[in-house]
CSV table of C-alpha atoms and ligand atoms in Angstrom, one decimal:
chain,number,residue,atom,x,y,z
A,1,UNK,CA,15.8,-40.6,-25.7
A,2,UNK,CA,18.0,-39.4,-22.5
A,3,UNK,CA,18.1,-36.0,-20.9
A,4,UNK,CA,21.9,-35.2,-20.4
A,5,UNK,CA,22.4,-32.2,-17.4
A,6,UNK,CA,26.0,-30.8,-18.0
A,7,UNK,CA,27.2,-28.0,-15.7
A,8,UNK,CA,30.6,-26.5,-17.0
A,9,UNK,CA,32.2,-23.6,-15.8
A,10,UNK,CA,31.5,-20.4,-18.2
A,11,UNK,CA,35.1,-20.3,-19.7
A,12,UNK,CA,34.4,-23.8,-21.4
A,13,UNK,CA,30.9,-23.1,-22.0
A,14,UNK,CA,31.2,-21.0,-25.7
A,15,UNK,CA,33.7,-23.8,-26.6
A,16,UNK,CA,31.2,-26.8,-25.7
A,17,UNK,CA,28.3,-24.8,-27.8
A,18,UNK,CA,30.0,-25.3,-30.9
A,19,UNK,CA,30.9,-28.7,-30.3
A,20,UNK,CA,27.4,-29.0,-29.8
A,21,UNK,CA,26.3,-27.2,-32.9
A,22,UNK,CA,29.2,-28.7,-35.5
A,23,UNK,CA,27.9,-32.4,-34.0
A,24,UNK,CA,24.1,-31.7,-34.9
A,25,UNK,CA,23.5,-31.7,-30.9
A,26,UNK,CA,20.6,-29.6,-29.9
A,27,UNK,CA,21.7,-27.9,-26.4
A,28,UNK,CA,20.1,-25.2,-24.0
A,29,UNK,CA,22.1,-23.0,-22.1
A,30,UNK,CA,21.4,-22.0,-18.6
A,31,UNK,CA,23.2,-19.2,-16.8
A,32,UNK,CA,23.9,-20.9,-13.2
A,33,UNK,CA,26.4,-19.6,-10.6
A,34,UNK,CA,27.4,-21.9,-7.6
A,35,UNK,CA,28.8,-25.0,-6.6
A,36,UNK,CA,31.8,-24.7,-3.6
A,37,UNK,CA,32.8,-21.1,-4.5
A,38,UNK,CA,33.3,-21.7,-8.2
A,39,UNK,CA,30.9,-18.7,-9.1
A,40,UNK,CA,30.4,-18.4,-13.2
A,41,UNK,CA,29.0,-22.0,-13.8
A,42,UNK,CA,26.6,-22.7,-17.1
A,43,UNK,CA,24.4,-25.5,-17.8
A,44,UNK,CA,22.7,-27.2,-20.7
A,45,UNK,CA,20.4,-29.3,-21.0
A,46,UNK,CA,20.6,-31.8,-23.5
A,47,UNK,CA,17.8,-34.2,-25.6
A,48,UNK,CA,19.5,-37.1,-27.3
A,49,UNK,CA,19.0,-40.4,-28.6
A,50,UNK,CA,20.1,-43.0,-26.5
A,51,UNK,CA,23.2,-44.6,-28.7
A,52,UNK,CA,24.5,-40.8,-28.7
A,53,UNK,CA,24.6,-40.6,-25.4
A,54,UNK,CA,28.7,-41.8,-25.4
A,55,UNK,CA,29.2,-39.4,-28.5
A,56,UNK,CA,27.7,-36.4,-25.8
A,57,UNK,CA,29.6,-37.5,-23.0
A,58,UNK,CA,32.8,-37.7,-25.0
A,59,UNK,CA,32.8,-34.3,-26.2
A,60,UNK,CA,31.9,-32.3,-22.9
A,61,UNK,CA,34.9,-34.4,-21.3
A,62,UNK,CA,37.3,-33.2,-24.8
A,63,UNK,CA,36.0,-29.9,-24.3
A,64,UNK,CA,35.3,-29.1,-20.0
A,65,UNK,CA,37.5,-31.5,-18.3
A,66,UNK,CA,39.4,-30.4,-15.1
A,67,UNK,CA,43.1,-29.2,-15.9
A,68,UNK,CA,45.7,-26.8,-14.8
A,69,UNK,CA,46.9,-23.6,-15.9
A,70,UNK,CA,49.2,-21.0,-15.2
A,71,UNK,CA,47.3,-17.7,-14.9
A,72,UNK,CA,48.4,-14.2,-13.8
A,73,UNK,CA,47.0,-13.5,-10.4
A,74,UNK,CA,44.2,-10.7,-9.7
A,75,UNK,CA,46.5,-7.2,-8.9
A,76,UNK,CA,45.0,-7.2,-5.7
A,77,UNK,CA,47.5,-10.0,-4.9
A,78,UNK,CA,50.2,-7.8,-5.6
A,79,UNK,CA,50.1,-5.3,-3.0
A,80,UNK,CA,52.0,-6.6,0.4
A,81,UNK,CA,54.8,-8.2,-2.1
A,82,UNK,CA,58.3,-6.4,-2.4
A,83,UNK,CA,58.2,-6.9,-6.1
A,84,UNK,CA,56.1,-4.9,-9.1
A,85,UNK,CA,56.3,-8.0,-11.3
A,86,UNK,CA,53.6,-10.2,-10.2
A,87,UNK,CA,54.1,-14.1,-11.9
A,88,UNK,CA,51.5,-16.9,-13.3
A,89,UNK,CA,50.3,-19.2,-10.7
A,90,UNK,CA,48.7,-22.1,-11.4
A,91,UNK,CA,45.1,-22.8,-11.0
A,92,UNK,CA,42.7,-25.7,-11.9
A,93,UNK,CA,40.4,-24.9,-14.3
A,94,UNK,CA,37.5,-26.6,-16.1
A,95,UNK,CA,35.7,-29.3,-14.8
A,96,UNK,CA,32.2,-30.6,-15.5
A,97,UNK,CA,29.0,-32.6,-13.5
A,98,UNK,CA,27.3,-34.6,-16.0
A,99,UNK,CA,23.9,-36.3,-15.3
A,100,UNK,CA,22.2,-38.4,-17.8
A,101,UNK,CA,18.4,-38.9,-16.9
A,102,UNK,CA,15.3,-41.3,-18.4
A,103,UNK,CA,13.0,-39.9,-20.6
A,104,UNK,CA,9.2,-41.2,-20.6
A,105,UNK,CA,8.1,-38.8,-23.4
A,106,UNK,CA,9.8,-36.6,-25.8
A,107,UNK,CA,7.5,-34.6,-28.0
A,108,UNK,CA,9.0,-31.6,-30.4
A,109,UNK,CA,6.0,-28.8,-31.3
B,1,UNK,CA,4.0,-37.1,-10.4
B,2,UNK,CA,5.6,-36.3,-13.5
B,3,UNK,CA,8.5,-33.4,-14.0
B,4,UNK,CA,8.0,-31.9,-17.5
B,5,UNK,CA,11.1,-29.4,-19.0
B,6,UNK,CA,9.2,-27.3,-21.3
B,7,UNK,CA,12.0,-25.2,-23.5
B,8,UNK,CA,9.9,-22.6,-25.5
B,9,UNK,CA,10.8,-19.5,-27.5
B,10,UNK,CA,10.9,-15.9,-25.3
B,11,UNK,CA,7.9,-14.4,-27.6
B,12,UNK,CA,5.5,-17.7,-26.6
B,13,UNK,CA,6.6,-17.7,-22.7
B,14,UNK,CA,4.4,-15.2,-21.3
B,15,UNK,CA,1.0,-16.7,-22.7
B,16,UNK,CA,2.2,-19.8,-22.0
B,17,UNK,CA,2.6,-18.6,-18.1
B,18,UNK,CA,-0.8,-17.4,-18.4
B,19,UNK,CA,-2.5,-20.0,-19.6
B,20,UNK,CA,-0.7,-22.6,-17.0
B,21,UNK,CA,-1.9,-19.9,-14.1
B,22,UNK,CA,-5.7,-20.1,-15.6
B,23,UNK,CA,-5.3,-23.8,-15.5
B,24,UNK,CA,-3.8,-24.6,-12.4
B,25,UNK,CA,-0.7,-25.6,-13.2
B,26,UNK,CA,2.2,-24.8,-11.3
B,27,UNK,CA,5.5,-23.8,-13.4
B,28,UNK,CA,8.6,-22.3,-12.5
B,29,UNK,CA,10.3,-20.2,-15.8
B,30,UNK,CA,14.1,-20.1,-16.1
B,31,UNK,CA,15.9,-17.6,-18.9
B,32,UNK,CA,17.8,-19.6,-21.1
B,33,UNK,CA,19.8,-19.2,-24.4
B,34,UNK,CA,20.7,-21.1,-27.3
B,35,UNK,CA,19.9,-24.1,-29.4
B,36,UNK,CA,21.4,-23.3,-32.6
B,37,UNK,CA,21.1,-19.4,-33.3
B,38,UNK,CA,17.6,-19.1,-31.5
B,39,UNK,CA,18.7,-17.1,-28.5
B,40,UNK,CA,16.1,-16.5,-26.2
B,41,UNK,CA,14.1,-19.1,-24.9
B,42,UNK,CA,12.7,-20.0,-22.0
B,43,UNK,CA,12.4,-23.1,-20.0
B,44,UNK,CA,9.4,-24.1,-17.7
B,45,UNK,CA,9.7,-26.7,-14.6
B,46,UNK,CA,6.5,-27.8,-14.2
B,47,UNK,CA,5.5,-30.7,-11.9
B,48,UNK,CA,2.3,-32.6,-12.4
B,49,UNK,CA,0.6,-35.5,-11.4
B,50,UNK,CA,0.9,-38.0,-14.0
B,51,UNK,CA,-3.1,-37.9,-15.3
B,52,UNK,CA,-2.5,-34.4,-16.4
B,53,UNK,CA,0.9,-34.6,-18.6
B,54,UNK,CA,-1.6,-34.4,-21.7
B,55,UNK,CA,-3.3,-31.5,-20.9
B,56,UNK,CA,0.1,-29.8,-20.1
B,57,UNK,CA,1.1,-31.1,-23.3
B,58,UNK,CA,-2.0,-29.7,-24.9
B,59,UNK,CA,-1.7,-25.9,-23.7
B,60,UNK,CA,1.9,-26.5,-25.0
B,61,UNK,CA,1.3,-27.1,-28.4
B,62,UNK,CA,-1.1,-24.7,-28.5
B,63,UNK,CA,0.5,-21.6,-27.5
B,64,UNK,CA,4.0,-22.6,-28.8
B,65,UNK,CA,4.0,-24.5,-31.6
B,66,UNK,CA,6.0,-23.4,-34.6
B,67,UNK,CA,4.7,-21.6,-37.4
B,68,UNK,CA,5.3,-19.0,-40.1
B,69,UNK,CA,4.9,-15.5,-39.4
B,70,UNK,CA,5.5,-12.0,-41.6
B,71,UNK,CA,7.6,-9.3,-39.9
B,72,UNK,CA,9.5,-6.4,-40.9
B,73,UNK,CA,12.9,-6.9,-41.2
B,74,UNK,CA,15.8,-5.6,-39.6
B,75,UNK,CA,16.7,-1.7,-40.4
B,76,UNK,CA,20.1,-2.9,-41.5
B,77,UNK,CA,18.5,-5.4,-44.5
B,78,UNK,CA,18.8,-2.3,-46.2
B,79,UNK,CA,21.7,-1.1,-46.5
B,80,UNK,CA,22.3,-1.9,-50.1
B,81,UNK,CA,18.7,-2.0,-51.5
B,82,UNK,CA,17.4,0.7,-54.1
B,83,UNK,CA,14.0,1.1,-52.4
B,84,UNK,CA,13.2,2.9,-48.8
B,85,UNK,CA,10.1,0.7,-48.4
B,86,UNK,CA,11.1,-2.3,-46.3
B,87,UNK,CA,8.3,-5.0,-47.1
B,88,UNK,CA,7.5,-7.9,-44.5
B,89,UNK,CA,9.4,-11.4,-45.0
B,90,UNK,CA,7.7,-14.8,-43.8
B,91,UNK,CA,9.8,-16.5,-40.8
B,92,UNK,CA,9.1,-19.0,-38.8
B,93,UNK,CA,9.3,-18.6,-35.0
B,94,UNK,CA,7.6,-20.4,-31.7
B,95,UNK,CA,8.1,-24.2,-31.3
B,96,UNK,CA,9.0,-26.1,-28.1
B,97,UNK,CA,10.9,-29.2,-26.9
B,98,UNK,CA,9.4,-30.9,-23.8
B,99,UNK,CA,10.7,-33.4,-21.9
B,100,UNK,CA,8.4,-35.7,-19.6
B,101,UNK,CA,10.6,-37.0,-16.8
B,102,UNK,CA,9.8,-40.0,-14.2
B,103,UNK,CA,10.2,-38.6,-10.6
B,104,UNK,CA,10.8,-41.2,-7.7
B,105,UNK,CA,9.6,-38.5,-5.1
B,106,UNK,CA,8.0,-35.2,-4.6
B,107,UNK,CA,7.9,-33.1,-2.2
B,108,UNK,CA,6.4,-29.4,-0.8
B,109,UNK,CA,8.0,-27.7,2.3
C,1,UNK,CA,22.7,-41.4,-7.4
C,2,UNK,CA,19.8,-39.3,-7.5
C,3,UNK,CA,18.9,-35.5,-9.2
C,4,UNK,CA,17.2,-33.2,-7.0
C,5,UNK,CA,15.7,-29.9,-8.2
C,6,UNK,CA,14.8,-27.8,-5.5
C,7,UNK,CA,12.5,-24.5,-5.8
C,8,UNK,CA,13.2,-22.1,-3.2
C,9,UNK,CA,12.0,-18.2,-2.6
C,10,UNK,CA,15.4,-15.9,-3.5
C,11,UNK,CA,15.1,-15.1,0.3
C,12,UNK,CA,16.3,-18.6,1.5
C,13,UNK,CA,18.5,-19.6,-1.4
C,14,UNK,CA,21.9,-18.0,-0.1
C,15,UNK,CA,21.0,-19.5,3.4
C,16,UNK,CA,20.0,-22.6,1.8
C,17,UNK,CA,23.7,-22.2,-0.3
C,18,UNK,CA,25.5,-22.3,2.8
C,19,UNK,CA,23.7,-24.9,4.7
C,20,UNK,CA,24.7,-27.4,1.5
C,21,UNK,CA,28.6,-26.1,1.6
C,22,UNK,CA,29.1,-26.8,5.5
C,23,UNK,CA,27.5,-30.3,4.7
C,24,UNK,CA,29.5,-31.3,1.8
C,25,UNK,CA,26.8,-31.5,-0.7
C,26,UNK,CA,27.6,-30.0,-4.3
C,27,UNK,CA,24.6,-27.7,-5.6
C,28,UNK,CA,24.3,-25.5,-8.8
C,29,UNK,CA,21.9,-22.7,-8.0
C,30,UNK,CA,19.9,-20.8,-11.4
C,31,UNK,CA,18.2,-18.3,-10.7
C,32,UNK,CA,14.4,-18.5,-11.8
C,33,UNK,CA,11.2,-16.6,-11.1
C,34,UNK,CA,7.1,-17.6,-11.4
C,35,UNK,CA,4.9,-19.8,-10.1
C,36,UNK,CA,1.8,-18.1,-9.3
C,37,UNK,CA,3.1,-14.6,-8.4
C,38,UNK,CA,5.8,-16.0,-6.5
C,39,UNK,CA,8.7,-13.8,-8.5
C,40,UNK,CA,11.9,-14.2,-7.3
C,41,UNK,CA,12.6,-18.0,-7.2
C,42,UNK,CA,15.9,-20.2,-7.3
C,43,UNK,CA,15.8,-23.3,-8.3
C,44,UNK,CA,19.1,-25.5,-6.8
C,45,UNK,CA,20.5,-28.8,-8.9
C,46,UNK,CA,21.9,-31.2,-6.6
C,47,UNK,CA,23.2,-34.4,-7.4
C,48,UNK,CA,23.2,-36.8,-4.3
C,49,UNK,CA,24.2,-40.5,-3.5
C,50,UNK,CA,20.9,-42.3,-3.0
C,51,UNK,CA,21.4,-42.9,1.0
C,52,UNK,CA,21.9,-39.4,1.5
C,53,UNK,CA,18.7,-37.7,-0.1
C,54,UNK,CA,16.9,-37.7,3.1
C,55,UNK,CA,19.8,-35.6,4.3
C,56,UNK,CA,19.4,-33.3,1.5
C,57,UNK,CA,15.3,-33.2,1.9
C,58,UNK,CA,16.0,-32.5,5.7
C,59,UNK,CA,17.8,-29.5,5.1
C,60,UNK,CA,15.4,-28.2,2.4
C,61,UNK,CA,12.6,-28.0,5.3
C,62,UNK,CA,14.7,-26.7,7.9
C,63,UNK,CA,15.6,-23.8,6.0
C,64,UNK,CA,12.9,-23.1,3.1
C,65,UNK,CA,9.5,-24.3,4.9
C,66,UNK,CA,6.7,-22.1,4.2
C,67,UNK,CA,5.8,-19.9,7.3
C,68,UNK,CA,4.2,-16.6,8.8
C,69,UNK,CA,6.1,-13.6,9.2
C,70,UNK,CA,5.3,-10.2,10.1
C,71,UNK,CA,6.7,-7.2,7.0
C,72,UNK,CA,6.2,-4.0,7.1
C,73,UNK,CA,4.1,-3.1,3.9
C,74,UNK,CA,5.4,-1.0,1.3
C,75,UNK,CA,5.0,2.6,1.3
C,76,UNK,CA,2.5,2.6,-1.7
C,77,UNK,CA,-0.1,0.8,0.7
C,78,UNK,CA,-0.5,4.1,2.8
C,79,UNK,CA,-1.7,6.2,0.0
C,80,UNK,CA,-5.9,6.2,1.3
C,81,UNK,CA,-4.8,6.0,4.9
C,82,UNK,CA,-5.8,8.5,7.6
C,83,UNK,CA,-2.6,7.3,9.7
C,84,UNK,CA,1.2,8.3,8.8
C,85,UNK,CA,2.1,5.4,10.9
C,86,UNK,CA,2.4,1.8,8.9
C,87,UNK,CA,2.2,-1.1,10.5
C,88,UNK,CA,3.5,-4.4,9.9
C,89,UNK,CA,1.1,-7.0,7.8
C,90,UNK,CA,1.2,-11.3,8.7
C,91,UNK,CA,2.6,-12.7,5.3
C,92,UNK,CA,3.4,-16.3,4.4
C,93,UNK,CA,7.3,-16.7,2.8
C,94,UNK,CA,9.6,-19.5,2.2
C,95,UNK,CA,7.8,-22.9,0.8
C,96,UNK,CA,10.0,-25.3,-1.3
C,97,UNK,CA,9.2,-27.5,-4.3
C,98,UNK,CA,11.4,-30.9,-4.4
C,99,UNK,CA,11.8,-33.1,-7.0
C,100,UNK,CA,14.1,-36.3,-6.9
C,101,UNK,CA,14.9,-38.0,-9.8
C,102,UNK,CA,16.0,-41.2,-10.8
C,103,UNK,CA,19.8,-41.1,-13.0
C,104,UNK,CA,21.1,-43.8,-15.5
C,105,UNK,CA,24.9,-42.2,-15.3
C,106,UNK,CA,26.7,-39.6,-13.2
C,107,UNK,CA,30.1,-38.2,-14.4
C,108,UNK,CA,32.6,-35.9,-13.6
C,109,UNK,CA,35.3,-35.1,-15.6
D,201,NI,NI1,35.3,-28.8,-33.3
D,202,NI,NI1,-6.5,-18.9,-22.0
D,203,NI,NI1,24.4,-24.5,9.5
């Protein structure tokens, strides 16, 4: 048995739930906030067998990786610039810290 | 020293607090969500030295375990039922998952 | 690479936040509460290369140690006194709770 620590930003974290759940993966959600500015994080903690650990790890890195996007920026961006139509910027998004940790016991009650 | 992740239902955490305070364990509760449908649960930090993990174990299983239970249900179970007496329905609530986790060093400040 | 889990008292966690930014070490905060009375923790989840822990312990006890401080009490302690004029009470705040642990696998994705 392996604990898996996986901190995701929020946006992914929904997604990565029912990954979890559709893959009979039994995950706890923590609401966490922090980590170089990027406010909105979540983590779960994880109990799984050890020869799942790959099938864990793949599917947080399908489901949180680090990618880009074009997103509309804040209105607050808007208000020095000459023109009322503000345009998508893009932005990287996603991203996820993974720790996988020894277990000495594992009991379920 | 031993670090024990103690993920318990909402309902069970505050005896469980209790009962770690009247035994002198020291535990450190976080909110948590999830693990298929059962939102609300609660997970305990709780370091101890490694002679005691049973006796944490113990006042685990104890206070949390799962079991069946008769409450009323929901208001809205009625909606399409004849009768206006709501009777109580057997569900089953507490349980816990714990992890027991090696530590390589501890420390108080 | 090495897991720490730190416990701090909500009063030294943004100063704690800060010190870890301007030294280039990557923590999740959650926020927490418990441990004997002690409401208001944050627990920090920090994941560190194994020749920097010290580091990491080191700026734990410059910020969070345990000390004496002089409050003013609140209001409610003045009820049943003859004076109108508080004065300020020694209390003890801060204290940390440090755990490292050891880590089969570290990813980011
Ligand atoms: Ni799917
Ligand atoms: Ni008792
Ligand atoms: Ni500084």
């Amino acid at each position: 048995m392996k604990l898996v620590l996986a901190i995701v930003q929020d946006k992914d974290g929904n997604r990565l739930s029912n990954e979890f759940i559709e893959n009979g993966i039994r995950a706890t959600k923590l609401s966490t906030t922090g980590g170089f500015l990027k406010a909105g994080n979540t983590t779960f903690i994880i109990g799984i067998e050890e020869e799942r650990v790959d099938e864990v790890l793949d599917i947080i890195r399908e489901n949180c990786s680090s990618r880009e996007q074009y997103m509309m920026p804040p209105s607050s961006y808007d208000v020095s610039m000459e023109t009322n139509f503000p345009y998508p910027v893009e932005v990287e998004v996603g991203g996820a810290t993974v720790f996988v940790c020894p277990v000495d016991q594992f009991q379920k009650f």
